[in-house]
Coordinates of C-alpha atoms and ligand atoms in Angstrom, one line a residue:
X952 CA 21.7 2.5 10.0
X953 CA 20.2 3.2 6.7
X954 CA 16.7 2.6 7.7
X955 CA 16.4 5.3 10.5
X956 CA 17.9 7.8 8.1
X957 CA 15.4 7.1 5.3
X958 CA 12.6 6.8 7.9
X959 CA 13.5 9.1 10.9
X960 CA 11.0 9.0 13.7
X961 CA 10.1 12.6 12.8
X962 CA 11.7 15.5 10.9
X963 CA 12.5 18.4 13.3
X964 CA 11.5 20.8 10.5
X965 CA 7.9 19.5 10.8
X966 CA 7.5 20.8 14.3
X967 CA 5.4 24.0 14.0
X968 CA 4.9 25.1 17.6
X969 CA 6.0 24.0 21.0
X970 CA 5.9 25.1 24.6
X971 CA 5.4 23.6 27.9
X972 CA 1.7 22.8 27.2
X973 CA 1.4 22.3 23.6
X974 CA 3.0 20.5 20.7
X975 CA 1.9 21.2 17.1
X976 CA 3.4 19.5 13.9
X977 CA 3.0 19.5 10.2
X978 CA 1.6 16.1 9.4
X979 CA 2.8 15.1 5.9
X980 CA 0.3 13.2 3.8
X981 CA 0.7 9.4 4.2
X982 CA 1.1 9.4 8.0
X983 CA -1.9 7.6 9.7
X984 CA -3.5 8.8 12.8
X985 CA -4.1 5.2 13.8
X986 CA -1.5 2.4 13.3
X987 CA -1.9 0.7 9.9
X988 CA 1.0 -1.7 9.7
X989 CA 0.8 -4.8 11.7
X990 CA 4.7 -5.1 11.8
X991 CA 5.0 -2.0 13.9
X992 CA 2.7 0.8 15.0
X993 CA 3.4 3.6 12.5
X994 CA 0.9 6.2 13.6
X995 CA 1.5 9.8 14.2
X996 CA 1.5 9.6 18.0
X997 CA 3.9 6.6 18.2
X998 CA 6.3 8.5 15.9
X999 CA 6.1 11.7 17.7
X1000 CA 6.7 10.0 21.1
X1001 CA 9.8 8.3 19.6
X1002 CA 11.0 11.6 18.3
X1003 CA 10.7 13.4 21.6
X1004 CA 12.4 10.5 23.4
X1005 CA 15.3 10.6 21.0
X1006 CA 15.5 14.4 21.0
X1007 CA 15.3 15.0 24.7
X1008 CA 17.0 11.9 25.8
X1009 CA 13.9 10.6 27.7
X1010 CA 14.0 7.2 29.3
X1011 CA 10.2 6.9 29.2
X1012 CA 7.5 7.7 26.6
X1013 CA 6.4 11.3 27.1
X1014 CA 2.7 12.3 27.5
X1015 CA 0.8 13.5 24.3
X1016 CA -2.9 14.3 24.7
X1017 CA -4.9 13.8 21.6
X1018 CA -7.7 16.2 20.6
X1019 CA -8.2 15.9 16.9
X1020 CA -7.2 13.7 14.0
X1021 CA -6.4 14.0 10.4
X1022 CA -7.2 11.5 7.6
X1023 CA -4.0 9.5 6.5
X1024 CA -3.6 11.4 3.3
X1025 CA -4.6 14.8 4.5
X1026 CA -1.6 17.1 5.3
X1027 CA -1.4 20.0 7.7
X1028 CA -1.3 21.2 11.3
X1029 CA -2.4 19.0 14.2
X1030 CA -2.1 20.0 17.8
X1031 CA -1.3 17.9 21.0
X1032 CA -1.2 18.8 24.6
X1033 CA 2.0 17.9 26.6
X1034 CA 0.4 17.9 30.0
X1035 CA -2.8 16.7 31.3
X1036 CA -3.6 20.0 32.9
X1037 CA -3.9 21.5 29.4
X1038 CA -6.5 19.0 28.3
X1039 CA -9.7 20.3 29.9
X1040 CA -9.5 23.8 28.3
X1041 CA -8.8 22.4 24.9
X1042 CA -11.4 19.8 25.1
X1043 CA -14.0 22.3 26.2
X1044 CA -13.1 24.6 23.2
X1045 CA -13.4 21.7 20.8
X1046 CA -16.7 20.7 22.4
X1047 CA -18.1 24.2 22.1
X1048 CA -16.8 24.6 18.5
X1049 CA -14.7 27.6 19.6
X1050 CA -11.7 26.3 17.8
X1051 CA -11.1 27.9 14.4
X1052 CA -10.1 25.2 11.9
X1053 CA -9.2 26.2 8.3
X1054 CA -8.5 23.9 5.5
X1055 CA -7.5 24.3 1.9
X1056 CA -8.7 21.8 -0.9
X1057 CA -8.0 21.4 -4.6
X1058 CA -11.1 20.3 -6.3
X1059 CA -12.5 19.7 -9.8
X1060 CA -16.1 20.4 -10.9
X1061 CA -17.2 23.3 -8.8
X1062 CA -20.0 25.2 -10.5
X1063 CA -18.7 28.3 -12.1
X1064 CA -21.0 30.6 -10.2
X1065 CA -19.8 29.3 -6.8
X1066 CA -17.7 31.9 -4.9
X1067 CA -18.6 31.8 -1.4
X1068 CA -21.1 29.4 0.2
X1069 CA -22.1 27.5 3.3
X1070 CA -22.5 23.7 2.9
X1071 CA -25.0 22.3 5.4
X1072 CA -25.6 18.6 5.2
X1073 CA -26.5 15.7 7.4
X1074 CA -24.0 12.8 7.4
X1075 CA -24.1 9.2 8.3
X1076 CA -21.2 6.8 8.6
X1077 CA -21.5 3.6 6.6
X1078 CA -18.6 1.2 7.2
X1079 CA -15.4 3.0 6.2
X1080 CA -17.1 6.0 4.5
X1081 CA -19.7 8.6 5.0
X1082 CA -23.0 9.4 3.2
X1083 CA -25.0 12.5 3.0
X1084 CA -28.5 11.7 4.2
X1085 CA -31.5 13.5 2.6
X1086 CA -34.8 14.4 4.2
X1087 CA -33.4 14.3 7.6
X1088 CA -36.2 16.2 9.2
X1089 CA -38.6 13.4 8.4
X1090 CA -36.1 10.9 10.0
X1091 CA -36.0 13.1 13.1
X1092 CA -32.1 13.2 13.0
X1093 CA -31.7 9.7 14.6
X1094 CA -29.6 6.8 13.7
X1095 CA -26.1 8.3 14.1
X1096 CA -27.0 11.2 11.8
X1097 CA -24.8 14.2 12.4
X1098 CA -25.1 17.8 11.1
X1099 CA -22.0 19.1 9.2
X1100 CA -21.3 22.7 8.3
X1101 CA -18.5 23.9 6.2
X1102 CA -17.9 27.4 4.9
X1103 CA -16.3 27.5 1.4
X1104 CA -14.6 30.3 -0.4
X1105 CA -13.0 30.0 -3.9
X1106 CA -9.5 31.4 -3.9
X1107 CA -8.4 30.6 -7.5
X1108 CA -9.5 28.7 -10.6
X1109 CA -7.9 27.2 -13.7
X1110 CA -10.2 25.6 -16.2
X1111 CA -12.5 23.3 -14.1
X1112 CA -10.1 23.1 -11.2
X1113 CA -10.2 25.3 -8.2
X1114 CA -8.5 25.9 -4.9
X1115 CA -11.0 26.6 -2.1
X1116 CA -10.5 27.8 1.4
X1117 CA -12.7 26.0 4.0
X1118 CA -13.7 26.8 7.4
X1119 CA -15.0 23.7 9.3
X1120 CA -17.6 24.6 11.8
X1121 CA -18.2 21.0 12.8
X1122 CA -15.6 18.2 12.8
X1123 CA -17.3 15.1 11.4
X1124 CA -15.4 12.2 9.8
X1125 CA -14.5 12.9 6.1
X1126 CA -16.6 16.1 6.5
X1127 CA -15.0 18.4 3.8
X1128 CA -14.5 15.4 1.5
X1129 CA -18.1 14.3 1.5
X1130 CA -19.6 17.6 1.5
X1131 CA -17.4 18.8 -1.5
X1132 CA -18.3 15.5 -3.3
X1133 CA -21.9 16.2 -2.7
X1134 CA -21.8 19.5 -4.6
X1135 CA -20.1 17.8 -7.5
X1136 CA -16.6 19.0 -6.6
X1137 CA -14.8 16.0 -4.9
X1138 CA -11.3 16.8 -3.5
X1139 CA -8.7 15.9 -6.2
X1140 CA -7.0 12.6 -5.4
X1141 CA -9.8 11.3 -3.3
X1142 CA -10.1 7.5 -3.8
X1143 CA -13.3 7.2 -1.8
X1144 CA -15.4 10.1 -3.0
X1145 CA -14.5 10.1 -6.7
X1146 CA -11.7 12.7 -6.8
X1147 CA -10.0 13.6 -10.1
X1148 CA -6.6 12.1 -10.7
X1149 CA -3.9 13.7 -8.6
X1150 CA -0.7 12.5 -6.9
X1151 CA -2.3 12.7 -3.4
X1152 CA -5.5 13.7 -1.5
X1153 CA -5.4 17.4 -2.1
X1154 CA -6.6 18.4 1.3
X1155 CA -4.7 20.4 3.8
X1156 CA -5.3 21.6 7.3
X1157 CA -4.0 25.1 6.9
X1158 CA -4.5 26.6 10.4
X1159 CA -5.9 26.2 13.8
X1160 CA -6.7 29.0 16.3
X1161 CA -7.8 28.7 19.9
X1162 CA -7.2 30.1 23.4
X1163 CA -4.0 28.9 25.1
X1164 CA -5.1 26.6 27.9
X1165 CA -2.7 28.3 30.4
X1166 CA -2.4 31.9 29.3
X1167 CA -5.8 32.4 27.8
X1168 CA -4.2 34.3 24.9
X1169 CA -5.2 33.5 21.4
X1170 CA -2.8 31.1 19.5
X1171 CA -2.9 30.7 15.8
X1172 CA -0.8 27.9 14.3
X1173 CA -0.6 28.0 10.6
X1174 CA 0.9 25.4 8.2
X1175 CA 1.1 27.6 5.1
X1176 CA 2.8 25.3 2.4
X1177 CA 0.0 24.6 -0.1
X1178 CA 2.3 24.5 -3.1
X1179 CA 1.3 21.0 -4.1
X1180 CA -2.4 22.0 -4.2
X1181 CA -1.6 25.2 -6.1
X1182 CA 0.6 23.2 -8.6
X1183 CA -2.3 20.8 -9.3
X1184 CA -4.8 23.6 -9.9
X1185 CA -2.4 25.4 -12.2
X1186 CA -1.3 22.4 -14.3
X1187 CA -3.7 19.5 -13.6
X1188 CA -2.4 16.0 -13.2
X1189 CA 1.1 15.6 -14.4
X1190 CA 0.9 12.0 -15.2
X1191 CA 4.2 11.0 -16.7
X1192 CA 5.3 14.6 -16.9
X1193 CA 6.0 14.2 -13.1
X1194 CA 9.5 13.0 -14.2
X1195 CA 10.3 16.3 -15.8
X1196 CA 9.5 18.2 -12.6
X1197 CA 12.0 18.0 -9.7
X1198 CA 9.6 19.3 -7.0
X1199 CA 6.7 17.2 -8.0
X1200 CA 8.9 14.1 -8.2
X1201 CA 10.4 14.8 -4.8
X1202 CA 7.0 15.2 -3.3
X1203 CA 5.7 11.9 -4.8
X1204 CA 8.8 10.1 -3.5
X1205 CA 8.6 11.7 -0.1
X1206 CA 4.9 10.5 0.1
X1207 CA 5.7 7.0 -0.9
X1208 CA 8.4 6.9 1.8
X1209 CA 6.0 8.3 4.5
X1210 CA 3.5 5.6 3.6
X1211 CA 6.0 2.9 4.2
X1212 CA 7.3 4.1 7.5
X1213 CA 5.9 1.1 9.5
X1214 CA 7.6 -1.4 7.1
X1215 CA 10.8 0.7 6.9
X1216 CA 11.2 0.9 10.7
X1217 CA 10.0 -2.7 11.5
X1218 CA 13.3 -3.3 13.5
X1219 CA 14.5 -5.8 10.9
X1220 CA 11.4 -8.0 10.9
X1221 CA 10.5 -7.0 7.4
X1222 CA 13.4 -5.8 5.3
X1223 CA 12.0 -6.2 1.8
X1224 CA 8.8 -4.5 0.5
X1225 CA 7.6 -2.2 -2.2
X1226 CA 8.5 1.5 -1.9
X1227 CA 6.9 2.8 -5.1
X1228 CA 4.0 1.1 -6.8
X1229 CA 3.5 2.8 -10.1
X1230 CA 0.3 4.8 -10.4
X1231 CA -0.8 3.9 -6.9
X1232 CA 2.1 6.2 -5.8
X1233 CA 1.6 8.7 -8.6
X1234 CA 4.7 7.5 -10.4
X1235 CA 3.5 5.8 -13.6
X1236 CA 5.6 3.1 -15.2
X1237 CA 7.8 2.8 -12.0
X1238 CA 8.0 0.1 -9.4
X1239 CA 10.7 0.2 -6.7
X1240 CA 11.4 -2.4 -4.1
X1241 CA 13.5 -2.3 -0.9
X1242 CA 15.8 -5.3 -0.5
X1243 CA 17.6 -4.7 2.8
X1244 CA 20.0 -1.7 2.1
X1245 CA 19.5 -1.7 -1.7
X1246 CA 16.7 -0.8 -4.1
X1247 CA 15.6 -2.5 -7.2
X1248 CA 13.9 -0.1 -9.6
X1249 CA 11.7 -1.6 -12.2
X1250 CA 10.9 0.5 -15.3
X1251 CA 8.0 -0.7 -17.5
X1252 CA 9.1 -0.2 -21.0
X1253 CA 6.8 2.5 -22.7
X1254 CA 6.8 5.9 -24.2
X1255 CA 7.0 7.3 -20.6
X1256 CA 10.8 6.4 -20.7
X1257 CA 11.7 5.7 -24.3
X1258 CA 11.5 9.1 -25.7
X1259 CA 12.9 10.9 -22.6
X1260 CA 16.3 9.5 -21.6
X1261 CA 16.8 12.2 -18.8
X1262 CA 13.9 10.9 -16.9
X1263 CA 15.4 7.7 -16.0
X1264 CA 18.6 9.3 -14.7
X1265 CA 16.6 11.8 -12.6
X1266 CA 14.7 8.9 -11.0
X1267 CA 17.8 6.9 -10.3
X1268 CA 19.7 9.9 -8.9
X1269 CA 16.8 10.7 -6.5
X1270 CA 16.3 7.1 -5.4
X1271 CA 20.0 6.8 -4.6
X1272 CA 19.8 10.1 -2.7
X1273 CA 17.1 8.7 -0.4
X1274 CA 20.0 7.0 1.4
X1275 CA 20.3 3.4 0.1
X1276 CA 23.6 1.8 -0.6
X1277 CA 22.9 1.0 -4.2
X1278 CA 20.2 0.9 -6.9
X1279 CA 19.6 -2.0 -9.3
X1280 CA 17.6 -1.5 -12.5
X1281 CA 15.3 -3.9 -14.4
X1282 CA 13.5 -3.0 -17.5
X1283 CA 10.3 -4.9 -17.7
X1284 CA 9.0 -5.8 -21.1
X1285 CA 5.7 -4.3 -22.3
X1286 CA 3.9 -7.6 -22.5
X1287 CA 4.6 -10.4 -20.0
X1288 CA 4.1 -13.0 -22.8
X1289 CA 6.9 -11.8 -24.9
X1290 CA 9.9 -14.1 -24.1
X1291 CA 13.1 -12.4 -23.8
X1292 CA 16.4 -13.5 -22.3
X1293 CA 15.9 -12.1 -18.8
X1294 CA 19.7 -11.9 -18.1
X1295 CA 20.4 -9.4 -20.9
X1296 CA 22.7 -6.6 -19.7
X1297 CA 20.5 -4.0 -21.3
X1298 CA 17.3 -5.1 -19.5
X1299 CA 18.8 -6.3 -16.2
X1300 CA 22.3 -5.0 -15.7
X1301 CA 24.2 -7.2 -13.3
X1302 CA 25.8 -4.2 -11.6
X1303 CA 23.9 -1.6 -9.7
X1304 CA 23.3 1.5 -11.8
X1305 CA 23.9 3.8 -8.7
X1306 CA 26.0 3.1 -5.6
X1307 CA 27.6 0.0 -4.4
X1308 CA 26.9 -3.7 -5.2
X1309 CA 25.0 -6.0 -2.9
X1310 CA 26.3 -9.5 -2.1
X1311 CA 25.4 -12.1 -4.7
X1312 CA 22.7 -13.4 -2.2
X1313 CA 21.0 -10.9 -0.1
X1314 CA 19.1 -12.5 2.9
X1315 CA 16.0 -10.5 3.4
X1316 CA 13.3 -10.9 6.1
X1317 CA 9.6 -10.9 5.9
X1318 CA 7.8 -10.8 9.2
X1319 CA 10.8 -12.4 10.7
X1320 CA 11.3 -15.2 8.1
X1321 CA 14.4 -15.1 6.0
X1322 CA 14.4 -15.5 2.2
X1323 CA 17.3 -15.5 -0.3
X1324 CA 17.2 -12.8 -3.0
X1325 CA 19.5 -12.1 -5.9
X1326 CA 19.6 -8.6 -7.2
X1327 CA 22.0 -9.1 -10.1
X1328 CA 20.5 -12.2 -11.5
X1329 CA 18.1 -11.3 -14.4
X1330 CA 14.7 -9.6 -14.0
X1331 CA 13.4 -11.7 -11.0
X1332 CA 15.0 -11.5 -7.5
X1333 CA 13.7 -14.9 -6.2
X1334 CA 10.8 -13.5 -4.2
X1335 CA 7.5 -11.9 -5.0
X1336 CA 7.0 -9.2 -2.4
X1337 CA 3.2 -8.8 -3.2
X1338 CA 2.5 -12.2 -1.7
X1339 CA 3.4 -11.1 1.9
X1340 CA -0.2 -11.1 3.2
X1341 CA -1.0 -14.4 1.5
X1342 CA 2.1 -16.0 3.0
X1343 CA 1.0 -14.8 6.4
X1344 CA -2.5 -16.3 5.8
X1345 CA -1.0 -19.6 4.6
X1346 CA 1.1 -19.8 7.6
X1347 CA -1.8 -19.3 9.9
X1348 CA -3.8 -22.0 8.2
X1349 CA -1.0 -24.5 7.7
X1350 CA -0.9 -26.4 11.1
X1351 CA -1.2 -30.1 10.5
X1352 CA -2.2 -29.6 6.8
X1353 CA -1.0 -31.2 3.6
X1354 CA 0.0 -28.3 1.4
X1355 CA 0.5 -28.3 -2.3
X1356 CA 2.3 -25.2 -3.7
X1357 CA 1.6 -25.3 -7.4
X1358 CA 3.8 -23.0 -9.6
X1359 CA 6.0 -22.7 -6.5
X1360 CA 8.8 -20.8 -8.1
X1361 CA 11.5 -20.5 -5.1
X1362 CA 8.9 -22.2 -2.7
X1363 CA 8.4 -19.2 -0.4
X1364 CA 4.9 -20.4 0.3
X1365 CA 6.1 -23.9 1.1
X1366 CA 8.6 -22.5 3.5
X1367 CA 6.0 -20.5 5.5
X1368 CA 3.6 -23.5 5.4
X1369 CA 6.5 -25.7 6.9
X1370 CA 7.1 -23.0 9.5
X1371 CA 3.3 -22.9 10.3
X1372 CA 3.4 -26.6 11.1
X1373 CA 2.2 -28.3 7.7
X1374 CA 2.3 -32.0 8.0
X1375 CA 3.6 -32.2 4.4
X1376 CA 4.5 -29.7 1.6
X1377 CA 4.9 -30.4 -2.1
X1378 CA 6.4 -27.7 -4.3
X1379 CA 5.7 -28.1 -8.0
X1380 CA 7.3 -26.0 -10.7
X1381 CA 8.6 -26.7 -14.2
X1382 CA 11.8 -24.8 -13.5
X1383 CA 14.4 -27.0 -11.8
X1384 CA 16.5 -23.9 -10.9
X1385 CA 13.5 -22.5 -9.1
X1386 CA 13.2 -25.6 -7.0
X1387 CA 17.0 -25.6 -6.1
X1388 CA 16.5 -21.9 -4.8
X1389 CA 13.5 -23.3 -2.9
X1390 CA 15.8 -25.7 -1.1
X1391 CA 18.0 -22.8 -0.4
X1392 CA 15.0 -20.9 1.2
X1393 CA 14.2 -23.9 3.4
X1394 CA 17.8 -24.0 4.5
X1395 CA 17.8 -20.3 5.2
X1396 CA 14.6 -20.7 7.4
X1397 CA 16.2 -23.5 9.3
X1398 CA 13.9 -26.3 8.0
X1399 CA 16.0 -29.4 7.7
X1400 CA 15.4 -31.2 4.5
X1401 CA 17.5 -34.3 5.2
X1402 CA 16.8 -37.2 7.5
X1403 CA 13.3 -37.6 8.7
X1404 CA 12.2 -34.4 6.9
X1405 CA 13.2 -35.6 3.5
X1406 CA 9.8 -37.1 2.8
X1407 CA 7.8 -34.2 4.4
X1408 CA 9.0 -31.6 2.0
X1409 CA 9.3 -32.5 -1.6
X1410 CA 10.1 -30.8 -4.8
X1411 CA 8.7 -31.9 -8.1
X1412 CA 10.0 -30.5 -11.4
X1413 CA 7.0 -31.1 -13.7
X1414 CA 4.3 -29.3 -15.6
X1415 CA 1.8 -28.3 -12.9
X1416 CA -1.2 -29.4 -15.1
X1417 CA 0.2 -32.9 -15.7
X1418 CA 1.1 -33.2 -11.9
X1419 CA -2.4 -32.2 -10.8
X1420 CA -3.9 -34.7 -13.1
X1421 CA -1.6 -37.4 -12.0
X1422 CA -2.2 -36.7 -8.3
X1423 CA -5.9 -36.9 -8.9
X1424 CA -5.6 -40.2 -10.8
X1425 CA -3.5 -41.6 -7.8
X1426 CA -6.2 -40.4 -5.4
X1427 CA -3.8 -38.3 -3.3
X1428 CA -5.4 -35.4 -1.4
X1429 CA -4.3 -32.1 0.0
X1430 CA -6.0 -29.8 2.6
X1431 CA -4.5 -26.6 1.1
X1432 CA -3.5 -25.8 -2.5
X1433 CA -1.8 -22.6 -3.5
X1434 CA -2.3 -21.7 -7.1
X1435 CA -0.2 -18.8 -8.3
X1436 CA 0.4 -19.3 -12.0
X1437 CA 1.9 -16.9 -14.4
X1438 CA -0.5 -15.0 -16.7
X1439 CA 0.9 -16.9 -19.7
X1440 CA 2.6 -20.2 -19.8
X1441 CA 3.5 -22.5 -22.7
X1442 CA 5.1 -25.8 -22.5
X1443 CA 5.4 -28.6 -25.2
X1444 CA 2.2 -30.1 -23.9
X1445 CA 0.0 -27.1 -23.1
X1446 CA -0.6 -23.5 -23.5
X1447 CA -2.1 -21.7 -20.5
X1448 CA -3.6 -18.1 -20.7
X1449 CA -4.9 -17.0 -17.2
X1450 CA -7.5 -14.8 -18.8
X1451 CA -9.4 -17.7 -20.3
X1452 CA -8.0 -20.9 -18.7
X1453 CA -8.0 -20.1 -14.9
X1454 CA -11.2 -21.9 -14.4
X1455 CA -9.9 -25.2 -15.7
X1456 CA -6.8 -24.9 -13.6
X1457 CA -9.1 -24.4 -10.5
X1458 CA -11.0 -27.5 -11.6
X1459 CA -7.8 -29.6 -11.6
X1460 CA -6.8 -28.3 -8.2
X1461 CA -10.2 -28.8 -6.6
X1462 CA -10.0 -32.5 -7.8
X1463 CA -7.0 -33.0 -5.4
X1464 CA -8.6 -31.3 -2.5
X1465 CA -9.7 -33.2 0.6
X1466 CA -13.2 -32.6 2.0
X1467 CA -13.3 -29.0 3.5
X1468 CA -10.0 -28.2 1.8
X1469 CA -9.0 -24.7 0.8
X1470 CA -7.3 -23.0 -2.2
X1471 CA -5.5 -19.8 -2.1
X1472 CA -5.8 -18.7 -5.7
X1473 CA -4.0 -15.7 -7.2
X1474 CA -4.1 -13.8 -10.4
X1475 CA -1.6 -11.1 -11.3
X1476 CA -3.0 -10.3 -14.7
X1477 CA -4.0 -6.7 -15.1
X1478 CA -6.5 -7.5 -17.8
X1479 CA -8.6 -9.8 -15.4
X1480 CA -10.9 -7.8 -13.1
X1481 CA -11.7 -9.2 -9.6
X1482 CA -15.3 -10.0 -10.7
X1483 CA -14.2 -12.0 -13.7
X1484 CA -11.5 -13.8 -11.5
X1485 CA -14.1 -14.7 -9.0
X1486 CA -16.3 -16.0 -11.8
X1487 CA -13.6 -18.2 -13.2
X1488 CA -12.8 -19.6 -9.9
X1489 CA -16.4 -20.3 -9.1
X1490 CA -16.8 -22.1 -12.5
X1491 CA -13.8 -24.2 -11.9
X1492 CA -15.2 -25.5 -8.6
X1493 CA -18.4 -26.5 -10.4
X1494 CA -16.5 -28.0 -13.3
X1495 CA -14.9 -30.3 -10.7
X1496 CA -18.4 -31.3 -9.4
X1497 CA -17.7 -29.9 -5.9
X1498 CA -19.7 -27.4 -3.8
X1499 CA -18.2 -24.0 -3.1
X1500 CA -18.6 -23.2 0.5
X1501 CA -17.0 -19.8 0.5
X1502 CA -14.9 -17.5 -1.7
X1503 CA -13.3 -14.8 0.2
X1504 CA -11.4 -11.8 -1.3
X1505 CA -8.0 -11.5 0.2
X1506 CA -6.6 -8.1 1.2
X1507 CA -3.5 -6.8 -0.6
X1508 CA -0.5 -5.2 1.1
X1509 CA -0.3 -1.6 2.3
X1510 CA 2.8 -1.2 0.1
X1511 CA 0.9 -2.1 -3.2
X1512 CA -1.6 0.7 -3.4
X1513 CA -3.7 0.5 -6.5
X1514 CA -4.2 3.3 -8.8
X1515 CA -6.8 5.9 -7.9
X1516 CA -10.3 4.4 -8.0
X1517 CA -8.9 1.1 -9.6
X1518 CA -8.4 -2.5 -8.4
X1519 CA -5.1 -3.8 -7.3
X1520 CA -3.2 -5.7 -10.0
X1521 CA -2.8 -8.8 -7.8
X1522 CA -6.2 -10.3 -7.0
X1523 CA -6.4 -13.4 -4.6
X1524 CA -9.2 -15.3 -3.1
X1525 CA -9.4 -18.0 -0.4
X1526 CA -11.8 -20.7 -1.6
X1527 CA -13.3 -23.3 0.7
X1528 CA -14.9 -26.5 -0.9
X1529 CA -17.1 -29.0 0.7
Ligands
LIG2729 N1 4.0 -18.7 -6.4 C1 5.3 -18.2 -6.6 C2 5.5 -17.3 -7.8 C3 5.1 -18.1 -9.1 S1 5.8 -17.4 -10.6 C4 5.8 -17.3 -5.4 O1 4.9 -17.0 -4.6 O2 7.0 -17.1 -5.2 C5 5.3 -18.7 -11.8 C6 6.1 -19.9 -11.7 O3 5.3 -20.8 -12.6 C7 7.5 -19.9 -12.3 O4 8.4 -20.4 -11.4 C8 7.4 -20.8 -13.6 O5 8.6 -21.5 -13.7 C9 6.3 -21.6 -13.2 N2 5.6 -22.2 -14.3 C10 5.1 -21.6 -15.5 N3 4.5 -22.5 -16.2 C11 4.5 -23.7 -15.5 C12 3.8 -25.0 -15.8 N4 3.2 -25.2 -16.9 N5 4.0 -25.9 -14.9 C13 4.8 -25.7 -13.7 N6 5.3 -24.6 -13.5 C14 5.2 -23.6 -14.4

């Protein structure tokens, strides 16, 4: 099976130490300590238990005692106990701070005079991050405030970048990250505390030393590979030069693969998702999606690729080597509003550029729901994978609702609404072919469109703006409207530019909304910020003369990480109108 070879439970070479009492591994960056994927637990402990069961042929989950954790994107050594009898001693050593924990970090901005120093701060947790609290003595140290102590020694410097050895004398959440940021030298690649651009969080747990719980002898477990950190300090962020460097490219791909383990191993529930999301995975100008046993690689036409023909081949070879059956290639035009024939052989070759061809129609699954995809039919495959969370939301809201899916494309939203118990769905799109594909998706999902259902689920090939106006004039109403327009659209009647016209579109949609109705509104334009988008949506509701009860930001998928410190490309909100 391809998926368990791309996403093995654990790699044997990542086991650092093992005896009857202890089990220590190298945690690659990207592996969470706590499950992050709803499809399947993908945390370190779940994976290690699976690995031990497979390796040792166990019928039941083995015991693993947890004594420490590492942040998802921190790499390095982590120790577990294999028997309960080993817990007391280890817990006591942690409690008494007798465990020697050493880290290595790559940072930018460390004052040039700093060589060796002790960082002492008081920290307080605020939601998902940690703050340094000043003037603690006056506060009397109350309110969840904890003292943190980190010893720092500079190992090497290049320009304003440095690699530092750290000894953590306390073990607070995000301790090293916050304390380094507080002295103006955040860990590179740190999205929360202002790290410099880097392909990952440049923090590594390099060793742990303690007394063996049974023998009492001192044990030192080291995880010495800090080459990624050294490379960053020596050369800085590679940006597009990552495609000229085999080791860096492999590391970035391996990290992307680790981050999608939960989706990759979802036992067939979700078989299509994003594997590489451009800068969010430190691979600029490249987006790669998994469709069952195949990959679709999308290259964004730019100087990253144009002047470097070897880069594309290197990427495609390595993608194929991950273990998929074949790789399709799509070259995305620079600007989405430039119309090209999307079936041109040079921008969307009909045959895979590596490996074997897929069937003409590939049935993929998303959280158990089948959809039809075509990998060799132009630039688009028939499904937008970045809408997974929104489809889940719509399904959960759909029971008994009248749902309008405006700009429906292949009707994926309508299908999940039908499965969620919508009393009626209307799919509106200007493209007749898209609606035919939509019927195909209904059929794949087992929703009958004939007989009694024929009037429940309807398909309307029409300009969305005209349709909304017409429905309003008729006095028809919907409980839920999905609005997912392209960034640019022009028909004989109208030109729509999301950046300036989104508010008017919302106003049209609000006018067909029943009291208390909701809109899921999406905007995939990179030039529109979340703030601007929210403002346009709000203005649209007002234009329609209705009261906005709530506008809620919707989360994006784990497989679409935004670039460091930036917003995701796809912004969506759930709007409730009185
Ligand atoms: N919501 C869809 C994706 C929409 S893609 C999904 O989740 O799968 C944008 C769609 O808008 C395309 O199918 C395109 O045919 C359609 N479209 C563009 N301009 C339009 C217009 N003026 N009226 C109706 N449909 C339009």
